[in-house]
């Protein structure tokens, strides 16, 4: 606890001026429930990272009231939506108030003519799409965490969608939002003054500044989102290959084909196939001669998806692909949202099966750099594994970031035997994460492409990736959050408050 008992009393009394009693949670269970994220969290030190209290606001005004009080009393504030972020962004490093926005989950306005919806940022894409389906519409932000990550968290992370090659990613799909600044003032962020405008060149383009900041610049409370017709047809063929090189060439050719309904392609490497075959109960076993897998996804009307599919099948065949059949293809694509819910396990070096948790490191790299990044990353994890049984290499997957195939989000998944995790193993892991990020930068990549690079290890290289841009970040942070109350300790932004030159 960072706040003294007297200060906590003062804080709760002040919060009671804007919130009801049942919106202020102080019990140990409530605080623990809002402290953990899935990974890569140092679980053996979980109890050191608890909030002093959590609040459950129901309106922008209440969020603004909470932040204003926190700013006056200099208490840290950490926004939390689904808590699925993989960059430790929603973990309170210095205690303070966790603002849990889950009660702000209403659809406020559905505009069928302009094809937009305005929602509280506590709603999940799954729940939103259940309501939109009645109107044959959908909101196509589709991370693997689709059912449990929320719109506000997608804004906080500027997340990446598995079907983003067709529809764009969170940053393209969110038109505008109401945002509580670290001082408690409320602003509307988007193009122009309207809520539903996508084109504007008035002034600086601030929308992206207030997306992906991991809660360090305030809290998004109500968002207006772009809608699309609910796709009539979905085609998601999985193809098997007997070597990685053919699969790699195939995925590039699919992305470069310029097929309009192409929503994305995913490549699973040899380690990933081996892991899925060996240790993932949810997966349909692959024959032994399968060394790599490629999945392509198309969305649209029946009469455009069918011919587009034929073209992609032809390309895949030319690259040595073997189609795995409708049942496996449809099943595996459908499973993309819930595979992580199954119990996970890995292996010790002696081959013993043990429970493990999933951790991942990722980056965006150009297509041409994928093979060499992949080799270097597997070597880093192999080195960890040579030194300890705590880690297991669960392979890599890679998916298109955009429809042209210029760059890919690539991720190496690592099993971590959490029961065996201690300070020594954690230090090894943090160093490996830093090394993995360094490989991405050496290939002109962007570190932690999907999950935000503010987590321990790779965060050290963010100033290197951004150069002078990192100093601009520090200037903005200090200006907008003069008392460093918003998610302090993240992204090395504490440097903004040190005296003397930042560099
Ligand atoms: C199994 C699994 C698969 C995943 N797959 C993907 C994927 O395909 N693509 C992808 O992009 N991510 C993926 N992720 C990561 C994660 O789901 C995303 O980062 C997601 O956007 C986080 O949303 P959330 O609601 O859980 O946010 P949280 O974890 O609650 O918060 C994430 C960050 O945003 C900040 N924040 C939260 N709410 C707000 C708000 N209202 N305003 C401002 N800042 C806020 C938090 O402080 C934190 O820094 C995956 C995670 C898991 C567990």
Coordinates of C-alpha atoms in Angstrom, one line a residue, residues 1-501:
X1 CA 0.0 0.0 0.0
X2 CA 1.5 3.4 -1.0
X3 CA -1.1 5.6 0.7
X4 CA -1.0 5.8 4.5
X5 CA -4.1 4.8 6.5
X6 CA -4.9 8.5 7.2
X7 CA -4.4 9.5 3.6
X8 CA -6.6 6.6 2.5
X9 CA -9.4 7.8 4.8
X10 CA -9.1 11.3 3.3
X11 CA -9.1 9.8 -0.2
X12 CA -12.2 7.6 0.4
X13 CA -14.0 10.6 2.0
X14 CA -13.2 12.7 -1.1
X15 CA -14.2 10.0 -3.5
X16 CA -17.6 9.7 -1.7
X17 CA -18.4 13.2 -3.1
X18 CA -18.5 11.7 -6.6
X19 CA -19.2 8.0 -6.1
X20 CA -21.7 5.9 -4.1
X21 CA -20.3 3.5 -1.5
X22 CA -20.7 0.4 -3.6
X23 CA -18.5 2.0 -6.3
X24 CA -15.5 2.2 -4.0
X25 CA -13.8 -1.2 -3.3
X26 CA -11.2 -1.5 -0.6
X27 CA -11.2 -5.2 0.4
X28 CA -8.1 -7.3 -0.3
X29 CA -9.9 -9.6 -2.6
X30 CA -11.2 -6.7 -4.7
X31 CA -7.8 -5.2 -4.9
X32 CA -6.1 -8.6 -5.8
X33 CA -8.7 -9.2 -8.5
X34 CA -7.7 -6.0 -10.2
X35 CA -3.9 -6.3 -10.0
X36 CA -3.0 -9.2 -12.2
X37 CA -2.7 -9.4 -16.0
X38 CA -2.1 -12.6 -17.9
X39 CA 1.6 -12.2 -18.8
X40 CA 4.5 -11.5 -18.6
X41 CA 3.9 -10.7 -15.0
X42 CA 6.4 -11.5 -12.3
X43 CA 3.9 -13.7 -10.4
X44 CA 6.2 -14.4 -7.6
X45 CA 6.0 -10.7 -6.7
X46 CA 2.3 -10.2 -7.3
X47 CA 1.5 -8.9 -3.8
X48 CA 3.9 -6.0 -4.2
X49 CA 1.7 -4.5 -7.0
X50 CA -1.7 -4.0 -5.5
X51 CA -3.9 -0.9 -5.8
X52 CA -4.9 0.9 -2.6
X53 CA -8.5 0.8 -3.8
X54 CA -10.6 0.2 -7.0
X55 CA -13.5 2.3 -8.2
X56 CA -16.4 1.4 -10.5
X57 CA -17.6 4.6 -12.2
X58 CA -20.6 4.7 -14.4
X59 CA -20.1 8.0 -16.3
X60 CA -17.5 10.3 -17.8
X61 CA -18.4 12.8 -15.1
X62 CA -17.6 10.3 -12.4
X63 CA -14.3 9.3 -14.0
X64 CA -13.4 13.0 -14.3
X65 CA -14.3 13.5 -10.6
X66 CA -12.1 10.6 -9.5
X67 CA -9.1 11.8 -11.6
X68 CA -9.5 15.4 -10.4
X69 CA -9.4 14.2 -6.7
X70 CA -6.4 12.0 -7.4
X71 CA -4.6 14.9 -9.1
X72 CA -5.3 17.2 -6.1
X73 CA -4.1 14.5 -3.6
X74 CA -1.3 13.3 -5.9
X75 CA -2.5 9.7 -5.9
X76 CA -1.6 7.3 -8.8
X77 CA -4.5 6.3 -11.2
X78 CA -4.4 3.2 -13.3
X79 CA -7.2 2.6 -15.9
X80 CA -8.3 -1.0 -16.3
X81 CA -10.7 -2.5 -18.8
X82 CA -10.6 -6.2 -19.5
X83 CA -7.2 -6.7 -17.8
X84 CA -6.0 -8.8 -20.7
X85 CA -3.2 -6.5 -21.7
X86 CA 0.1 -8.3 -22.0
X87 CA 2.4 -5.4 -21.3
X88 CA 1.6 -5.1 -17.6
X89 CA 0.0 -1.8 -18.5
X90 CA -3.0 -2.2 -16.1
X91 CA -0.8 -3.3 -13.2
X92 CA -0.5 -0.6 -10.5
X93 CA 3.2 -0.3 -9.9
X94 CA 2.8 2.4 -7.2
X95 CA -0.6 1.5 -5.7
X96 CA -3.2 4.2 -5.9
X97 CA -6.6 3.9 -7.5
X98 CA -7.6 1.4 -10.2
X99 CA -10.4 2.8 -12.3
X100 CA -12.3 -0.2 -13.5
X101 CA -14.7 0.9 -16.3
X102 CA -16.7 -2.3 -16.7
X103 CA -19.9 -0.7 -15.6
X104 CA -19.6 1.7 -18.5
X105 CA -20.7 -0.9 -21.0
X106 CA -23.8 0.5 -22.6
X107 CA -24.5 1.1 -26.3
X108 CA -25.4 4.8 -26.2
X109 CA -26.3 5.4 -29.8
X110 CA -26.6 3.2 -32.9
X111 CA -26.6 5.4 -36.0
X112 CA -27.7 3.1 -38.9
X113 CA -27.5 5.8 -41.6
X114 CA -24.0 6.9 -40.8
X115 CA -22.9 3.4 -39.8
X116 CA -21.5 4.2 -36.4
X117 CA -22.1 3.2 -32.8
X118 CA -21.3 5.1 -29.6
X119 CA -20.5 3.0 -26.6
X120 CA -19.2 3.2 -23.1
X121 CA -15.6 2.0 -23.2
X122 CA -16.3 -0.9 -20.8
X123 CA -18.0 -3.0 -23.5
X124 CA -16.4 -6.0 -25.1
X125 CA -16.4 -6.5 -28.9
X126 CA -18.3 -9.8 -28.4
X127 CA -21.1 -8.1 -26.5
X128 CA -21.2 -5.2 -28.9
X129 CA -21.4 -7.5 -31.9
X130 CA -24.3 -9.5 -30.3
X131 CA -26.3 -6.3 -30.3
X132 CA -25.2 -5.2 -33.8
X133 CA -26.0 -8.6 -35.3
X134 CA -29.7 -7.7 -35.0
X135 CA -29.1 -5.0 -37.6
X136 CA -26.8 -7.2 -39.8
X137 CA -23.8 -5.0 -38.8
X138 CA -20.5 -5.7 -37.0
X139 CA -17.6 -4.0 -35.4
X140 CA -14.5 -5.8 -36.9
X141 CA -11.9 -5.4 -34.2
X142 CA -10.8 -9.0 -33.8
X143 CA -7.9 -9.7 -31.5
X144 CA -7.4 -13.2 -30.1
X145 CA -8.7 -11.7 -26.9
X146 CA -11.9 -10.7 -28.6
X147 CA -14.4 -11.9 -26.0
X148 CA -12.7 -10.4 -22.9
X149 CA -10.7 -7.3 -23.9
X150 CA -12.8 -4.1 -23.9
X151 CA -13.1 -1.1 -26.2
X152 CA -11.3 1.2 -23.7
X153 CA -8.4 -1.3 -23.4
X154 CA -8.2 -1.4 -27.3
X155 CA -7.9 2.4 -27.2
X156 CA -5.3 2.2 -24.3
X157 CA -3.2 -0.3 -26.3
X158 CA -4.1 0.7 -29.9
X159 CA -4.5 -3.0 -30.5
X160 CA -4.0 -5.1 -33.6
X161 CA -6.8 -7.1 -35.1
X162 CA -6.4 -10.5 -36.8
X163 CA -8.7 -9.4 -39.7
X164 CA -7.1 -5.9 -39.8
X165 CA -5.8 -6.4 -43.4
X166 CA -9.5 -6.0 -44.5
X167 CA -11.0 -3.7 -42.0
X168 CA -8.1 -1.9 -40.3
X169 CA -7.0 -2.1 -36.7
X170 CA -8.3 -0.3 -33.5
X171 CA -6.7 3.0 -34.5
X172 CA -8.6 2.9 -37.8
X173 CA -11.9 1.7 -36.4
X174 CA -12.2 4.1 -33.5
X175 CA -13.6 7.4 -35.0
X176 CA -13.5 9.5 -31.8
X177 CA -13.8 9.3 -28.0
X178 CA -14.4 11.3 -24.9
X179 CA -11.2 11.3 -22.9
X180 CA -10.5 12.4 -19.3
X181 CA -7.1 14.2 -19.1
X182 CA -4.8 13.6 -16.1
X183 CA -6.0 16.9 -14.6
X184 CA -9.7 15.7 -14.6
X185 CA -10.6 17.9 -17.6
X186 CA -12.7 16.2 -20.3
X187 CA -11.9 16.5 -24.0
X188 CA -13.3 15.0 -27.2
X189 CA -10.6 13.4 -29.4
X190 CA -11.2 12.7 -33.1
X191 CA -11.3 14.4 -36.4
X192 CA -12.8 17.9 -36.1
X193 CA -15.4 18.7 -33.5
X194 CA -17.9 16.0 -34.7
X195 CA -18.0 12.5 -33.3
X196 CA -18.4 10.8 -36.6
X197 CA -16.0 12.4 -38.9
X198 CA -13.0 10.5 -40.4
X199 CA -11.5 13.2 -42.5
X200 CA -10.1 16.4 -41.0
X201 CA -6.9 18.3 -41.4
X202 CA -7.6 21.0 -38.8
X203 CA -4.8 21.3 -36.3
X204 CA -2.7 18.5 -35.0
X205 CA -4.0 15.0 -35.4
X206 CA -4.4 14.1 -31.8
X207 CA -6.3 10.9 -32.0
X208 CA -3.3 8.7 -32.2
X209 CA -1.6 10.5 -29.3
X210 CA -4.4 9.4 -27.1
X211 CA -4.4 5.8 -28.3
X212 CA -1.8 3.3 -27.3
X213 CA -0.5 5.4 -24.4
X214 CA -1.2 2.5 -21.9
X215 CA -3.2 4.7 -19.6
X216 CA -0.4 7.2 -19.1
X217 CA -2.3 10.2 -20.6
X218 CA -5.8 9.7 -19.2
X219 CA -8.9 7.6 -19.6
X220 CA -11.2 7.1 -22.6
X221 CA -14.8 6.8 -21.4
X222 CA -17.1 6.9 -24.5
X223 CA -16.1 6.0 -28.0
X224 CA -17.7 6.2 -31.5
X225 CA -16.8 3.3 -33.7
X226 CA -17.1 2.5 -37.4
X227 CA -19.4 -0.3 -38.5
X228 CA -19.5 -2.6 -41.4
X229 CA -22.0 -5.0 -42.9
X230 CA -21.9 -8.3 -41.1
X231 CA -20.0 -10.6 -43.6
X232 CA -22.3 -13.1 -45.3
X233 CA -19.4 -15.5 -45.9
X234 CA -16.1 -16.3 -44.2
X235 CA -13.5 -18.6 -45.7
X236 CA -10.5 -19.6 -43.7
X237 CA -8.5 -22.4 -45.4
X238 CA -5.6 -23.9 -43.4
X239 CA -2.8 -25.4 -45.5
X240 CA 0.0 -27.7 -44.4
X241 CA 3.6 -27.6 -45.7
X242 CA 6.5 -30.0 -45.3
X243 CA 8.9 -27.1 -44.8
X244 CA 9.0 -23.5 -43.5
X245 CA 10.5 -21.9 -46.6
X246 CA 7.5 -22.9 -48.8
X247 CA 5.1 -21.7 -46.2
X248 CA 6.9 -18.4 -45.8
X249 CA 6.9 -17.8 -49.6
X250 CA 3.2 -18.8 -49.7
X251 CA 2.1 -16.3 -47.0
X252 CA 3.9 -13.5 -48.8
X253 CA 2.4 -14.4 -52.1
X254 CA -1.1 -14.5 -50.6
X255 CA -0.7 -11.1 -49.0
X256 CA 0.7 -9.5 -52.1
X257 CA -2.1 -10.9 -54.4
X258 CA -4.3 -7.8 -53.7
X259 CA -7.5 -9.8 -53.3
X260 CA -10.1 -7.3 -51.9
X261 CA -11.8 -9.7 -49.5
X262 CA -8.4 -10.8 -48.0
X263 CA -8.7 -10.2 -44.3
X264 CA -5.3 -11.6 -43.2
X265 CA -2.9 -14.6 -43.3
X266 CA -1.2 -16.4 -40.4
X267 CA 2.0 -18.5 -40.6
X268 CA 2.8 -21.0 -37.9
X269 CA 6.5 -22.2 -37.8
X270 CA 7.9 -25.6 -37.1
X271 CA 8.3 -25.1 -33.4
X272 CA 4.6 -23.9 -33.1
X273 CA 3.4 -26.9 -35.1
X274 CA 5.4 -29.2 -32.9
X275 CA 4.0 -27.6 -29.7
X276 CA 0.4 -27.8 -31.0
X277 CA 0.9 -31.4 -31.9
X278 CA 2.5 -32.3 -28.6
X279 CA 1.0 -30.2 -25.9
X280 CA -2.1 -28.4 -26.9
X281 CA -5.2 -30.5 -26.2
X282 CA -7.5 -28.1 -28.0
X283 CA -5.7 -28.6 -31.3
X284 CA -6.5 -31.2 -33.9
X285 CA -3.2 -33.2 -34.2
X286 CA -1.1 -32.6 -37.3
X287 CA 0.6 -35.5 -39.1
X288 CA 4.3 -35.8 -38.5
X289 CA 5.3 -34.6 -42.0
X290 CA 3.6 -31.2 -41.3
X291 CA 6.4 -28.6 -40.6
X292 CA 4.5 -25.3 -41.1
X293 CA 1.0 -24.1 -41.4
X294 CA -0.6 -21.2 -43.2
X295 CA -4.1 -19.9 -42.8
X296 CA -5.7 -17.2 -45.0
X297 CA -9.0 -15.5 -44.1
X298 CA -11.5 -13.9 -46.4
X299 CA -14.6 -12.0 -45.4
X300 CA -17.4 -10.5 -47.6
X301 CA -20.4 -11.5 -49.6
X302 CA -20.8 -15.1 -50.8
X303 CA -20.4 -14.2 -54.4
X304 CA -17.1 -12.3 -53.9
X305 CA -15.5 -14.6 -51.3
X306 CA -16.0 -17.8 -53.4
X307 CA -14.0 -16.6 -56.5
X308 CA -11.4 -14.9 -54.3
X309 CA -11.0 -18.2 -52.4
X310 CA -10.3 -20.0 -55.6
X311 CA -7.5 -17.6 -56.5
X312 CA -5.9 -18.0 -53.1
X313 CA -6.2 -21.8 -53.3
X314 CA -4.3 -21.6 -56.6
X315 CA -1.6 -19.5 -55.1
X316 CA -1.2 -21.9 -52.2
X317 CA -1.1 -24.9 -54.4
X318 CA 1.7 -23.3 -56.5
X319 CA 3.7 -23.0 -53.3
X320 CA 3.4 -26.7 -52.3
X321 CA 0.4 -26.4 -49.9
X322 CA -1.7 -29.3 -48.8
X323 CA -5.3 -28.2 -47.8
X324 CA -6.3 -29.6 -44.4
X325 CA -10.0 -29.8 -45.2
X326 CA -13.1 -27.8 -44.3
X327 CA -13.5 -29.3 -40.8
X328 CA -10.0 -28.5 -39.5
X329 CA -9.9 -25.1 -41.3
X330 CA -13.2 -23.8 -39.9
X331 CA -12.6 -25.3 -36.5
X332 CA -9.1 -23.9 -36.1
X333 CA -10.1 -20.4 -37.2
X334 CA -13.2 -20.4 -34.9
X335 CA -10.9 -21.5 -32.0
X336 CA -8.7 -18.4 -32.3
X337 CA -10.6 -16.7 -29.5
X338 CA -10.7 -19.4 -26.9
X339 CA -7.6 -21.6 -27.3
X340 CA -5.9 -19.8 -24.5
X341 CA -8.6 -20.7 -22.1
X342 CA -7.6 -24.4 -22.1
X343 CA -5.1 -25.6 -19.4
X344 CA -1.6 -25.1 -20.8
X345 CA 1.4 -27.2 -20.3
X346 CA 5.0 -27.5 -21.5
X347 CA 7.9 -29.9 -21.0
X348 CA 11.0 -30.0 -18.9
X349 CA 14.2 -30.8 -20.7
X350 CA 13.8 -34.4 -19.7
X351 CA 10.4 -34.4 -21.4
X352 CA 8.2 -34.4 -18.3
X353 CA 4.9 -32.6 -18.9
X354 CA 4.3 -29.7 -16.4
X355 CA 1.8 -26.9 -16.1
X356 CA 3.0 -23.7 -17.7
X357 CA 1.7 -20.3 -18.5
X358 CA 1.8 -18.5 -21.8
X359 CA 4.1 -15.5 -22.2
X360 CA 4.9 -13.9 -25.5
X361 CA 7.2 -11.4 -27.1
X362 CA 6.4 -9.7 -30.3
X363 CA 7.4 -7.1 -32.9
X364 CA 6.5 -5.8 -36.3
X365 CA 9.1 -6.6 -38.9
X366 CA 9.2 -6.4 -42.7
X367 CA 8.3 -9.5 -44.6
X368 CA 11.9 -9.9 -45.9
X369 CA 13.3 -9.9 -42.3
X370 CA 11.0 -12.6 -40.9
X371 CA 13.3 -15.7 -41.4
X372 CA 16.3 -14.1 -39.8
X373 CA 14.3 -12.6 -36.9
X374 CA 12.8 -16.0 -36.3
X375 CA 16.2 -17.8 -36.2
X376 CA 17.6 -15.2 -33.8
X377 CA 14.6 -15.4 -31.5
X378 CA 14.5 -19.2 -31.3
X379 CA 18.2 -19.1 -30.4
X380 CA 17.6 -16.7 -27.5
X381 CA 14.8 -19.0 -26.1
X382 CA 17.0 -22.0 -26.7
X383 CA 19.7 -20.4 -24.6
X384 CA 17.2 -19.8 -21.8
X385 CA 16.1 -23.4 -21.9
X386 CA 19.7 -24.7 -21.8
X387 CA 20.1 -22.9 -18.5
X388 CA 16.8 -23.7 -16.8
X389 CA 13.7 -25.9 -17.0
X390 CA 11.5 -22.9 -16.2
X391 CA 11.0 -22.0 -19.9
X392 CA 9.8 -23.9 -23.0
X393 CA 9.8 -22.7 -26.7
X394 CA 6.2 -22.9 -27.9
X395 CA 7.0 -21.6 -31.4
X396 CA 6.2 -18.6 -33.4
X397 CA 3.3 -17.3 -35.4
X398 CA 3.2 -14.4 -37.7
X399 CA 0.3 -12.4 -39.2
X400 CA -0.1 -9.8 -41.8
X401 CA -0.4 -6.2 -40.5
X402 CA -1.8 -4.8 -43.7
X403 CA -3.3 -5.9 -47.0
X404 CA -0.1 -5.4 -49.0
X405 CA 2.0 -7.6 -46.8
X406 CA 4.7 -5.0 -46.1
X407 CA 5.1 -5.9 -42.5
X408 CA 4.0 -8.7 -40.1
X409 CA 3.3 -9.0 -36.5
X410 CA 5.5 -11.8 -35.3
X411 CA 5.3 -13.4 -31.9
X412 CA 7.4 -16.0 -30.1
X413 CA 5.4 -17.8 -27.4
X414 CA 7.2 -19.0 -24.4
X415 CA 5.9 -21.4 -21.7
X416 CA 6.8 -20.4 -18.2
X417 CA 6.6 -22.7 -15.3
X418 CA 5.2 -20.2 -12.9
X419 CA 5.5 -22.4 -9.8
X420 CA 9.3 -22.4 -10.3
X421 CA 9.6 -18.7 -11.1
X422 CA 12.0 -16.9 -8.8
X423 CA 14.1 -13.7 -9.0
X424 CA 16.9 -15.4 -10.9
X425 CA 14.6 -16.9 -13.5
X426 CA 12.7 -13.6 -13.8
X427 CA 16.0 -11.7 -14.4
X428 CA 16.9 -14.2 -17.1
X429 CA 13.5 -13.7 -18.7
X430 CA 13.8 -9.9 -18.6
X431 CA 17.2 -10.1 -20.3
X432 CA 15.9 -12.4 -22.9
X433 CA 13.0 -10.0 -23.6
X434 CA 15.5 -7.2 -24.0
X435 CA 17.6 -9.3 -26.4
X436 CA 14.5 -10.2 -28.4
X437 CA 13.6 -6.5 -28.7
X438 CA 17.2 -5.7 -29.8
X439 CA 16.9 -8.2 -32.6
X440 CA 13.7 -6.5 -33.8
X441 CA 15.4 -3.1 -33.8
X442 CA 18.5 -4.4 -35.6
X443 CA 16.1 -5.4 -38.3
X444 CA 14.4 -2.0 -38.4
X445 CA 11.3 -3.4 -36.7
X446 CA 9.0 -1.9 -34.1
X447 CA 9.2 -3.7 -30.7
X448 CA 6.2 -5.3 -29.1
X449 CA 4.0 -4.5 -32.0
X450 CA 0.7 -5.8 -30.7
X451 CA 0.9 -5.4 -27.0
X452 CA 2.6 -2.2 -26.3
X453 CA 6.3 -1.9 -25.5
X454 CA 6.1 -0.6 -21.9
X455 CA 6.8 -3.9 -20.3
X456 CA 9.9 -4.8 -18.3
X457 CA 12.9 -5.7 -20.6
X458 CA 12.0 -4.2 -24.0
X459 CA 10.9 -0.9 -22.4
X460 CA 14.6 -0.1 -22.0
X461 CA 15.0 0.0 -25.8
X462 CA 12.0 2.3 -26.4
X463 CA 14.2 5.5 -26.4
X464 CA 16.5 3.8 -28.9
X465 CA 13.5 3.0 -31.2
X466 CA 11.9 6.4 -31.0
X467 CA 15.1 8.6 -30.9
X468 CA 14.2 12.3 -30.6
X469 CA 10.5 11.2 -30.6
X470 CA 11.0 9.8 -27.1
X471 CA 12.0 13.3 -25.8
X472 CA 8.8 14.6 -27.3
X473 CA 6.9 11.9 -25.4
X474 CA 8.5 13.1 -22.2
X475 CA 7.6 16.8 -22.9
X476 CA 4.0 15.8 -23.7
X477 CA 3.7 13.7 -20.6
X478 CA 5.0 16.4 -18.3
X479 CA 2.7 19.0 -19.9
X480 CA -0.4 16.9 -19.8
X481 CA 0.2 15.2 -16.5
X482 CA 2.1 17.7 -14.4
X483 CA 1.9 15.6 -11.2
X484 CA 2.6 12.2 -12.8
X485 CA -0.5 10.6 -11.5
X486 CA -1.5 8.6 -14.6
X487 CA -0.1 5.2 -14.5
X488 CA 3.3 6.3 -13.1
X489 CA 6.4 4.1 -13.7
X490 CA 5.3 3.0 -17.1
X491 CA 7.2 3.6 -20.4
X492 CA 10.2 5.1 -18.6
X493 CA 8.1 8.3 -18.4
X494 CA 9.2 9.1 -14.9
X495 CA 12.2 10.6 -16.7
X496 CA 9.9 13.5 -17.6
X497 CA 10.0 14.6 -14.0
X498 CA 13.7 14.3 -13.4
X499 CA 15.6 17.6 -13.4
X500 CA 18.2 18.1 -16.1
X501 CA 18.3 16.8 -19.7

